Short mmCIF file of C-alpha atoms in Angstrom, two decimals:
data_model
loop_
_atom_site.label_atom_id
_atom_site.label_comp_id
_atom_site.label_asym_id
_atom_site.label_seq_id
_atom_site.Cartn_x
_atom_site.Cartn_y
_atom_site.Cartn_z
CA MET A 218 6.83 12.66 -6.05
CA SER A 219 7.51 10.40 -3.33
CA ILE A 220 11.03 11.65 -2.80
CA LYS A 221 9.93 15.26 -2.87
CA ALA A 222 7.22 14.17 -0.40
CA CYS A 223 9.80 12.82 1.94
CA GLN A 224 11.81 15.80 1.77
CA HIS A 225 9.07 17.92 2.75
CA GLY A 226 8.24 15.97 5.88
CA TYR A 227 5.44 13.66 4.66
CA ARG A 228 5.07 10.23 5.72
CA VAL A 229 5.34 7.93 2.76
CA MET A 230 4.50 4.37 2.12
CA PHE A 231 6.17 2.68 -1.15
CA ALA A 232 5.27 -0.80 -2.56
CA THR A 233 4.46 -2.63 -5.79
CA ALA A 234 0.94 -3.04 -6.43
CA GLN A 235 1.39 -6.67 -6.14
CA GLN A 236 3.09 -6.03 -2.94
CA TRP A 237 0.12 -3.74 -1.22
CA VAL A 238 -2.39 -6.61 -2.76
CA SER A 239 -0.38 -9.31 -0.77
CA ARG A 240 -0.06 -7.24 2.25
CA LEU A 241 -4.08 -6.38 2.25
CA LYS A 242 -5.10 -10.30 1.30
CA ALA A 243 -2.73 -11.32 4.31
CA ALA A 244 -4.33 -9.06 6.74
CA GLN A 245 -7.84 -9.76 5.36
CA GLU A 246 -7.14 -13.73 5.74
CA ARG A 247 -6.07 -13.14 9.51
CA ASN A 248 -8.97 -10.85 9.95
CA GLN A 249 -6.93 -7.66 10.69
CA LEU A 250 -8.01 -5.83 7.22
CA GLU A 251 -9.51 -2.94 9.25
CA ALA A 252 -6.36 -2.55 11.53
CA GLU A 253 -3.96 -2.89 8.60
CA LEU A 254 -6.20 0.05 7.02
CA ARG A 255 -5.84 2.06 10.29
CA ARG A 256 -2.02 1.64 10.20
CA LEU A 257 -1.71 2.82 6.55
CA GLU A 258 -3.75 5.91 7.25
CA ARG A 259 -0.84 7.54 9.54
CA TYR A 260 0.86 7.96 6.05
CA GLN A 261 -0.06 11.08 3.99
CA LEU A 262 1.15 9.42 0.86
CA LEU A 263 0.68 5.59 -0.51
CA VAL A 264 2.59 4.93 -3.53
CA VAL A 265 1.66 2.20 -5.71
CA ASP A 266 4.36 1.10 -8.15
CA GLU A 267 4.01 -0.87 -11.19
CA ILE A 268 0.38 -0.64 -11.70
CA GLY A 269 -0.14 -2.54 -14.96
CA TYR A 270 3.00 -4.45 -15.43
CA LEU A 271 1.37 -7.90 -14.09
CA PRO A 272 -2.35 -8.85 -14.04
CA LEU A 273 -3.63 -9.06 -10.60
CA GLU A 274 -6.25 -11.82 -9.20
CA ARG A 275 -9.81 -10.86 -9.60
CA GLN A 276 -10.07 -10.27 -5.72
CA ALA A 277 -7.42 -7.86 -5.67
#
């Protein structure tokens, strides 16, 4: 799905579930969560890979 979206000109961001959690948690710790979410709004498709492979922290 993400490859097809790229081929059709869509902006796609791909990361594992753990990478997304780490990225957003780090932004929150820097008090930059809103800015990070605005940056992510530039993408038409956000891919979350490996959901369910590893348990996530409760805060995630």
